[in-house]
Amino acid sequence: MRSDVVKKGPAKAPHRSLFKALGLTDEDLKKPLVGIVNAENEIIPGHIHLGTLTDAAKQGVRAAGGTPIAFPVIGVCDGIAMNHDGMKYSLASRELIADSIEVMAMAHAFDALVCVTACDKITPGALLAIARLDIPSIIVTGGPMLPGNLHGRKLDLIDVFEAVGAYNTKKITAKQLKEIEDCACPGAGSCAGMFTANSMSCMCEAVGIALPGNGAIPAVSGRRTALARQAGEAVMRLLKNNITPSRIITEKSLRNALAVDMALGCSSNTVLHLLALAHEIGVALDLEIINQVSARTPNLCRLRPGGLHYLTDLDRAGGVAAVMKELAKKKLLDLTAITATGNTLAKNLENAPGADGEIIKPVSKPYSKAGGLTMLFGNLAPEGCVVKSMAVAPSMLTNTGRARVFDSEDAAYKAILGGRIKPGDVVVIRYEGPMGGPGMREMLSPTSAVVGMGLGESVALITDGRFSGGTRGAAIGHVSPEAMAGGPIALVREGDSISIDIPGKKIHLHVGDAELEKRRAKWKQPAPKITTGYLARYAQLVTSASTGAVFRTSLASSRR
């Protein structure tokens, strides 16, 4: 066993003594040591209940003959971090999480890992870590929150953000805003729609590193606790059969995940995390490939924010497995992929239901013939950008408007709430990329304000930062190269004309090459916004959004 280096032989008597200080016995130390990554904390609703799931995972490990040992990991609540400097730390936390899991696993020689995670960057961080470590591992996430209920109307966190815009335009009263605030988030779990946290839970199931059911079983369901126990048992089978992440997370399983992503209409942030995961395992994946997968994969679900259904509805309809069963009918998945069950995907799907026709459309009659995400390219984004196309109003799929340029999210949000943005405007928010932000802030507040103020079908937003998985409307993010790296978005001026053609996968700044070169000659890289601490180091190492915002391998490759 890998853990023998810390527990076997006379020379390891000091090590064993320390284990015994934890209450472990000689019998415990004869068994495999399984690290349980416990992301529980008291600040994130999606994590508040993870202690219960951790205990269940430990029970599963013990029942299957292992010795479980839990350790913590940090997490950021994107909703609480939203619209202030705290959001600069969200994406940046992904690398810290991956590194900290690596440190704990390597320093203590665990034989296997169960990662009990939830929410936007914690699950992706765990994915990167287990791919890097390549020891038998499994992920079990905390599950989706139930939707709220206000006078019979279902609600989620996005309704609260959009209600702020409605309140500022006097469409609702302070009392109504308070009612929405009080009802939208009823308890534990990741926010109820197909936002980033739940998208990544579904991606874990689709790529095969989580058990069937992981994507959609509600946080408060006893089935979620049972799933955690089953994950503990499953990781022991993976260990026995030497099935490591490198056998599960492969090029074919990543392509499977992308297909499921498009069918479900997941968050645009999945692009960042799947690109980063591909980089971690050395698989070539780029935005053009993602567009190719999207073009051939029908969109089968319209979950919030792109529709009216919630993750609880998806669970009732059969979950991710039912979606995959439909995709398999058109040979859109590689069914030979090995999964965390130890079986192939084909075996996992044998007893899965098909489409229910309401929550999950049949593959023969999809919502649309192409997937839920679209990558756009053009002179404004030579390396590409991303939009959640299924959440865009038909009137905004092709659009030309006047640029309203802001060098920060804060300035743009103030202008939106101040009534300075008009129908036909294209709001450009720059210097919010991975390096420039730093940290590539997620901008749910501006997009929600636009929708709440009734501008969702007449105003587009473009940024080198990110948009929330809860964002809807013509919100185009991840513009690469970013402004801080001298990308064309840095050269846009107030009043320039910008065309967006989502069906054509194009984005164009109507400024001639000669004029752009004149502007480039005058452009100077701004001073870093943060010069100390982790974010200063992050800004020096992070790469473009088009590569997953992963770290450079050396400072010598920096664009600075």
XYZ file of C-alpha atoms in Angstrom:
560
model
C 0.000 0.000 0.000
C 1.115 3.547 -0.682
C 0.549 4.394 2.979
C 3.148 1.812 4.057
C 5.759 4.587 3.829
C 4.202 6.175 6.943
C 3.182 3.103 8.928
C 5.171 -0.075 8.151
C 8.380 -1.320 9.744
C 10.437 -0.446 12.830
C 11.577 2.889 11.391
C 7.962 4.047 11.255
C 7.324 3.623 14.984
C 7.288 7.444 15.465
C 4.752 7.778 12.666
C 2.551 5.079 14.162
C 2.794 6.779 17.534
C 1.373 9.958 16.015
C -1.460 8.028 14.363
C -2.243 6.458 17.731
C -2.466 9.940 19.214
C -5.431 10.366 16.853
C -7.105 7.312 18.374
C -6.172 4.859 15.627
C -5.262 1.280 16.499
C -2.809 -1.221 15.059
C -5.760 -2.837 13.271
C -6.730 0.520 11.744
C -3.170 0.969 10.476
C -3.182 -2.401 8.719
C -5.932 -1.097 6.452
C -5.652 1.379 3.570
C -5.662 5.012 4.699
C -8.339 6.930 2.815
C -8.304 10.719 2.922
C -11.743 12.314 3.109
C -11.647 15.890 1.818
C -14.308 17.623 3.907
C -15.250 21.018 2.473
C -17.755 21.702 5.256
C -17.921 25.275 6.566
C -20.447 27.682 8.067
C -20.314 30.408 5.389
C -21.513 28.584 2.235
C -25.079 27.174 2.126
C -23.880 24.460 -0.239
C -21.362 23.332 2.394
C -23.215 23.683 5.678
C -24.334 20.034 5.574
C -21.159 18.437 4.218
C -20.206 17.110 7.652
C -23.139 14.706 7.412
C -21.974 13.534 3.984
C -18.397 13.220 5.218
C -19.566 10.984 8.062
C -21.508 8.876 5.565
C -18.473 8.573 3.273
C -16.372 7.496 6.265
C -18.966 4.838 7.103
C -18.710 3.523 3.556
C -14.923 3.375 3.682
C -14.950 1.555 7.033
C -17.587 -0.923 5.855
C -15.423 -1.737 2.835
C -12.273 -2.296 4.879
C -10.512 1.068 4.927
C -9.502 3.601 7.554
C -10.967 7.039 6.742
C -9.207 10.218 7.864
C -10.876 13.569 7.167
C -9.186 16.877 6.490
C -10.605 20.281 5.506
C -10.339 22.519 2.470
C -11.258 26.175 1.968
C -14.158 27.503 -0.076
C -15.614 30.781 -1.349
C -19.357 31.460 -1.583
C -19.643 33.225 -4.924
C -22.991 34.758 -3.980
C -21.592 36.408 -0.858
C -18.359 37.352 -2.643
C -20.309 38.910 -5.537
C -19.951 42.561 -6.553
C -17.029 43.499 -4.304
C -13.321 42.705 -4.063
C -14.094 39.321 -2.539
C -15.015 37.999 -5.988
C -11.405 38.480 -7.103
C -10.559 35.539 -4.845
C -13.153 33.078 -6.151
C -11.543 31.667 -9.302
C -8.115 32.136 -7.714
C -9.209 29.818 -4.896
C -9.457 26.911 -7.354
C -5.669 26.649 -7.598
C -5.274 26.940 -3.818
C -7.793 24.150 -3.298
C -6.088 21.869 -5.810
C -2.674 22.575 -4.320
C -3.842 22.052 -0.728
C -5.406 18.666 -1.528
C -2.190 17.674 -3.302
C -0.153 18.742 -0.261
C -2.297 16.774 2.188
C -2.417 13.637 0.046
C 1.303 13.596 -0.671
C 2.472 14.574 2.815
C 0.399 11.875 4.512
C 0.646 9.167 1.837
C -3.057 8.439 1.534
C -3.933 5.352 -0.462
C -7.146 6.874 -1.861
C -9.333 9.963 -1.627
C -13.023 10.749 -1.309
C -13.643 14.430 -2.012
C -16.819 15.722 -0.348
C -17.264 19.063 -2.077
C -19.784 21.549 -3.400
C -20.003 24.924 -5.090
C -18.258 26.773 -7.813
C -14.485 26.415 -7.373
C -14.230 23.735 -4.698
C -15.399 20.879 -6.911
C -13.206 22.005 -9.857
C -10.243 22.349 -7.487
C -10.793 18.801 -6.278
C -11.015 17.578 -9.874
C -7.664 19.152 -10.720
C -6.076 17.698 -7.592
C -7.181 14.105 -8.097
C -6.192 14.223 -11.770
C -2.734 15.424 -10.713
C -2.319 12.906 -7.870
C -3.668 9.916 -9.808
C -4.480 7.805 -6.767
C -7.879 6.037 -6.566
C -10.364 8.848 -5.973
C -14.029 9.729 -6.157
C -16.015 12.939 -5.795
C -19.373 13.282 -4.069
C -20.893 16.750 -4.088
C -23.381 18.307 -1.696
C -26.317 18.468 -4.099
C -28.689 21.232 -5.199
C -30.750 23.444 -2.914
C -34.515 23.190 -3.119
C -36.129 26.173 -4.858
C -37.798 28.717 -2.641
C -41.518 29.428 -2.694
C -43.291 32.770 -2.561
C -47.078 32.646 -2.823
C -46.807 29.522 -4.996
C -44.047 30.919 -7.213
C -40.712 29.096 -7.242
C -37.632 31.226 -6.568
C -33.855 30.976 -6.392
C -30.936 33.295 -5.656
C -31.014 34.799 -9.148
C -34.503 36.139 -8.464
C -33.048 38.132 -5.578
C -30.274 39.624 -7.715
C -32.767 40.518 -10.445
C -35.159 41.945 -7.854
C -32.509 44.529 -6.968
C -32.743 45.893 -10.511
C -36.521 45.812 -10.361
C -36.482 47.703 -7.065
C -34.135 50.359 -8.459
C -36.547 51.025 -11.314
C -39.494 51.076 -8.882
C -41.053 47.968 -10.411
C -41.300 46.414 -6.958
C -41.441 47.866 -3.459
C -38.973 47.465 -0.601
C -41.470 45.113 1.047
C -41.621 42.924 -2.051
C -37.824 42.872 -2.289
C -37.663 41.726 1.333
C -40.213 38.964 0.689
C -38.129 37.659 -2.217
C -34.956 37.878 -0.121
C -36.546 35.901 2.695
C -37.927 33.089 0.526
C -35.442 32.462 -2.288
C -32.901 30.265 -0.493
C -34.734 27.868 1.831
C -31.803 25.825 3.136
C -28.716 23.719 2.507
C -27.438 23.031 -0.982
C -25.966 24.684 -4.048
C -28.286 27.324 -5.539
C -31.250 25.601 -7.151
C -30.718 26.163 -10.887
C -28.158 24.948 -13.419
C -25.645 27.465 -12.184
C -21.910 26.742 -11.900
C -21.969 24.603 -8.740
C -24.641 22.231 -9.993
C -23.157 22.286 -13.486
C -19.857 21.003 -12.123
C -21.630 18.337 -10.054
C -23.222 17.148 -13.289
C -19.850 17.293 -15.058
C -18.324 15.056 -12.366
C -21.015 12.481 -13.056
C -20.681 12.863 -16.826
C -16.889 12.498 -16.813
C -17.294 9.426 -14.604
C -15.463 10.478 -11.427
C -18.709 10.647 -9.406
C -21.390 8.001 -8.984
C -24.667 8.036 -10.950
C -27.097 10.448 -9.302
C -24.423 12.886 -8.160
C -25.572 15.704 -10.424
C -29.172 16.152 -9.363
C -30.111 14.415 -6.074
C -31.201 17.251 -3.718
C -28.939 18.224 -0.842
C -31.607 17.503 1.772
C -32.557 14.088 0.415
C -31.628 10.917 2.267
C -30.514 9.618 -1.137
C -27.692 12.187 -1.075
C -26.446 10.802 2.250
C -26.721 7.267 0.891
C -24.757 8.359 -2.194
C -21.941 9.605 0.035
C -21.811 6.263 1.841
C -21.791 4.454 -1.503
C -18.922 6.710 -2.637
C -16.889 5.539 0.367
C -17.553 1.941 -0.579
C -16.837 2.607 -4.260
C -13.424 4.172 -3.654
C -12.335 0.988 -1.884
C -13.314 -1.010 -4.987
C -11.342 1.426 -7.125
C -8.353 0.914 -4.834
C -8.662 -2.870 -4.945
C -8.816 -2.849 -8.748
C -6.201 -0.102 -9.145
C -8.574 2.142 -11.077
C -7.063 5.610 -10.800
C -8.292 8.940 -12.214
C -6.048 8.549 -15.272
C -8.221 5.606 -16.318
C -11.449 7.564 -15.753
C -10.639 11.156 -16.734
C -9.527 10.743 -20.338
C -9.997 12.485 -23.651
C -13.095 10.401 -24.388
C -14.646 11.050 -20.974
C -13.965 14.786 -21.313
C -15.757 14.756 -24.653
C -18.615 12.869 -22.995
C -18.781 15.606 -20.361
C -18.831 18.309 -23.022
C -21.725 16.605 -24.783
C -23.678 16.390 -21.524
C -22.787 20.024 -20.848
C -24.372 21.058 -24.150
C -27.439 18.866 -23.675
C -28.087 20.212 -20.172
C -27.285 23.856 -20.932
C -24.732 24.217 -18.167
C -22.900 27.292 -16.912
C -20.372 29.011 -19.166
C -17.880 28.520 -16.337
C -17.699 24.810 -17.139
C -15.569 25.853 -20.112
C -12.894 27.245 -17.791
C -12.852 24.180 -15.580
C -12.973 21.530 -18.310
C -10.154 23.305 -20.166
C -8.152 23.347 -16.933
C -8.864 19.655 -16.329
C -7.773 18.809 -19.877
C -4.557 20.765 -19.291
C -3.957 18.839 -16.055
C -4.085 15.473 -17.830
C -2.272 16.648 -20.977
C -5.214 16.435 -23.392
C -5.542 18.966 -26.198
C -8.839 20.814 -25.782
C -9.697 24.282 -27.010
C -12.675 26.515 -27.765
C -12.902 25.344 -31.383
C -13.277 21.734 -30.234
C -15.966 22.792 -27.769
C -17.842 24.498 -30.611
C -17.619 21.298 -32.659
C -19.144 19.280 -29.818
C -21.847 21.914 -29.341
C -22.713 21.912 -33.049
C -23.517 18.188 -33.053
C -25.136 17.915 -29.613
C -28.830 18.782 -29.191
C -29.967 20.814 -26.197
C -32.409 18.640 -24.246
C -33.008 20.648 -21.053
C -33.950 24.219 -20.205
C -33.106 24.632 -16.546
C -32.813 27.913 -14.693
C -31.612 30.445 -15.782
C -32.280 29.285 -19.346
C -35.741 27.940 -18.535
C -38.277 27.362 -15.785
C -37.094 24.023 -14.425
C -34.810 23.364 -11.458
C -32.339 20.628 -10.535
C -35.048 19.027 -8.408
C -37.083 18.670 -11.602
C -34.119 17.098 -13.395
C -33.726 14.637 -10.520
C -37.397 13.695 -10.732
C -37.027 13.094 -14.477
C -34.092 10.704 -14.084
C -31.139 13.020 -13.644
C -27.948 13.164 -15.667
C -28.179 9.451 -16.477
C -31.465 9.990 -18.340
C -29.865 12.762 -20.391
C -26.915 10.513 -21.199
C -29.275 7.688 -22.170
C -30.829 10.029 -24.753
C -27.455 11.170 -26.097
C -26.372 7.555 -26.451
C -29.250 6.970 -28.869
C -27.467 9.218 -31.376
C -24.036 7.784 -30.576
C -22.959 11.099 -29.057
C -21.153 9.423 -26.139
C -18.290 6.964 -25.901
C -19.915 4.222 -23.843
C -16.626 2.383 -23.321
C -15.464 5.025 -20.816
C -14.609 3.611 -17.368
C -16.399 5.252 -14.433
C -16.153 5.455 -10.652
C -18.489 2.465 -10.354
C -15.689 0.396 -11.871
C -17.986 -0.290 -14.795
C -18.219 1.237 -18.237
C -20.653 4.030 -18.964
C -22.665 1.563 -21.049
C -23.158 -0.642 -17.984
C -24.140 2.339 -15.823
C -26.828 3.385 -18.295
C -28.463 -0.023 -18.742
C -31.245 0.710 -16.257
C -31.405 4.486 -16.704
C -34.726 5.958 -17.854
C -35.062 7.828 -21.100
C -36.449 11.308 -21.648
C -39.680 12.179 -19.845
C -40.595 14.603 -22.649
C -41.080 17.584 -20.337
C -37.943 18.190 -18.264
C -35.750 16.184 -20.635
C -36.703 16.344 -24.285
C -36.131 13.281 -26.463
C -33.064 13.495 -28.662
C -35.371 13.297 -31.690
C -37.275 16.438 -30.600
C -34.780 18.662 -28.743
C -35.164 22.266 -27.724
C -32.486 23.046 -30.297
C -30.222 21.041 -32.571
C -27.093 22.652 -31.113
C -25.845 22.789 -27.545
C -26.343 25.376 -24.828
C -22.937 27.104 -25.082
C -21.361 28.901 -28.027
C -17.790 30.100 -28.521
C -17.470 33.331 -30.517
C -14.403 34.506 -32.438
C -13.519 37.750 -34.197
C -11.282 40.788 -34.104
C -12.548 41.658 -30.610
C -11.749 38.161 -29.322
C -9.100 36.500 -31.519
C -8.656 33.673 -28.988
C -12.388 33.403 -28.415
C -15.093 34.139 -25.866
C -18.121 32.268 -24.542
C -21.861 32.837 -24.211
C -24.623 30.707 -22.703
C -26.577 30.898 -25.950
C -29.609 28.949 -24.698
C -30.221 31.732 -22.144
C -30.179 34.514 -24.767
C -33.438 36.032 -26.023
C -34.009 35.369 -29.753
C -33.950 39.111 -30.424
C -30.366 39.294 -29.128
C -28.855 36.363 -30.995
C -27.707 38.794 -33.673
C -27.170 42.336 -32.570
C -25.199 45.477 -33.351
C -24.889 48.200 -30.764
C -22.942 51.135 -29.399
C -20.092 50.360 -27.007
C -20.355 51.721 -23.479
C -16.913 51.158 -22.052
C -16.008 50.606 -18.373
C -12.664 49.652 -16.882
C -14.203 47.796 -13.944
C -17.357 45.946 -12.934
C -18.011 48.520 -10.227
C -18.150 51.400 -12.711
C -20.451 49.460 -15.029
C -22.804 48.421 -12.220
C -23.060 52.008 -11.016
C -23.899 53.180 -14.543
C -26.559 50.482 -14.985
C -28.299 51.246 -11.695
C -27.951 54.969 -12.435
C -30.021 54.631 -15.613
C -27.158 55.528 -17.941
C -27.465 52.363 -20.047
C -30.074 52.476 -22.800
C -31.614 49.953 -25.195
C -29.160 49.133 -27.983
C -26.077 49.667 -25.835
C -23.299 47.081 -25.626
C -21.729 47.298 -22.166
C -17.997 46.510 -22.335
C -16.405 45.665 -18.974
C -12.640 45.191 -19.176
C -9.551 44.771 -16.994
C -11.498 42.079 -15.136
C -9.703 39.098 -16.687
C -7.617 36.487 -14.848
C -4.548 38.730 -14.797
C -6.213 42.137 -14.881
C -8.937 41.639 -12.264
C -7.018 39.948 -10.926
C -9.072 36.811 -10.503
C -11.616 37.161 -13.319
C -14.612 38.340 -11.331
C -18.025 36.805 -11.921
C -20.516 39.529 -12.784
C -23.972 38.463 -11.728
C -24.871 41.856 -10.301
C -24.605 43.829 -13.586
C -26.380 41.186 -15.658
C -29.126 40.728 -13.081
C -29.605 44.480 -12.873
C -29.959 44.677 -16.654
C -32.598 41.931 -16.632
C -34.369 43.311 -13.568
C -34.578 46.754 -15.164
C -36.238 45.337 -18.279
C -33.190 45.661 -20.562
C -32.439 41.953 -20.973
C -33.692 41.870 -24.568
C -32.039 45.095 -25.698
C -28.648 45.377 -23.968
C -25.617 43.098 -24.410
C -22.666 42.778 -22.035
C -19.119 41.838 -23.054
C -16.243 41.252 -20.652
C -12.825 39.666 -20.235
C -14.137 38.603 -16.834
C -16.737 35.926 -16.168
C -20.468 35.742 -15.836
C -22.321 33.698 -13.268
C -23.872 30.379 -14.125
C -27.055 32.161 -13.084
C -26.657 34.871 -15.712
C -29.133 35.100 -18.556
C -29.202 37.387 -21.563
C -26.593 38.346 -24.154
C -23.725 38.150 -21.671
C -20.455 37.314 -23.425
C -17.490 36.540 -21.196
C -13.942 35.170 -21.170
C -12.896 37.557 -23.989
C -9.340 36.525 -24.865
C -6.732 37.911 -24.947
C -7.809 39.999 -21.961
C -7.337 43.750 -21.723
C -4.452 43.532 -19.235
C -2.532 41.435 -21.777
C -3.166 44.032 -24.496
C -6.056 42.210 -26.151
C -8.276 44.138 -28.570
C -10.878 44.668 -25.838
C -8.393 47.155 -24.336
C -8.631 49.241 -27.518
C -12.421 49.677 -27.627
C -13.606 53.259 -27.235
C -16.917 54.728 -26.159
C -19.345 54.765 -29.079
C -17.602 52.142 -31.224
C -19.942 49.799 -33.054
C -19.869 46.114 -32.038
C -21.688 43.268 -33.790
C -22.600 39.989 -32.113
C -23.631 37.003 -34.234
C -24.185 34.041 -31.923
C -25.530 31.626 -34.603
C -22.552 32.575 -36.785
C -20.149 32.273 -33.816
C -18.733 35.730 -34.519
C -18.028 38.939 -32.626
C -16.720 42.008 -34.442
C -15.510 45.463 -33.503
C -16.250 47.820 -36.403
C -12.923 49.631 -36.317
C -10.363 49.353 -39.103
C -7.037 47.614 -38.644
C -5.088 50.836 -39.166
C -7.066 52.656 -36.471
C -6.648 49.743 -34.081
C -2.885 49.845 -34.632
C -2.863 53.577 -33.822
C -4.749 52.870 -30.609
C -2.407 50.010 -29.759
C 0.631 52.265 -30.154
C -0.824 54.610 -27.532
C -1.969 51.872 -25.131
C -0.043 51.293 -21.941
C -0.623 48.440 -19.565
C -2.224 49.778 -16.382
C -0.574 49.277 -13.035
C -1.704 46.091 -11.232
C -4.756 46.640 -9.053
C -3.310 44.459 -6.300
C 0.422 44.314 -5.545
C 0.654 42.206 -2.390
C -0.479 38.812 -1.148
C -1.860 35.821 -3.002
C -3.641 37.748 -5.759
C -0.445 39.561 -6.722
C 1.280 36.200 -7.166
C -1.776 34.800 -8.927
C -1.768 37.646 -11.463
C 1.853 36.923 -12.355
C 1.235 33.219 -12.977
C -2.273 32.910 -14.425
C -2.904 32.333 -18.138
C -5.725 33.341 -20.466
C -9.331 32.275 -19.996
C -9.059 30.526 -23.382
C -6.629 28.058 -21.777
C -8.696 27.562 -18.617
C -6.956 30.265 -16.547
C -4.386 27.742 -15.360
C -0.981 28.709 -14.004
C 2.042 29.201 -16.235
C 4.806 26.723 -15.596
C 7.366 29.538 -15.312
C 7.453 33.296 -14.988
C 9.551 33.413 -18.145
C 6.443 32.601 -20.192
C 4.541 35.601 -18.809
C 3.181 38.101 -21.291
C 4.281 40.936 -19.112
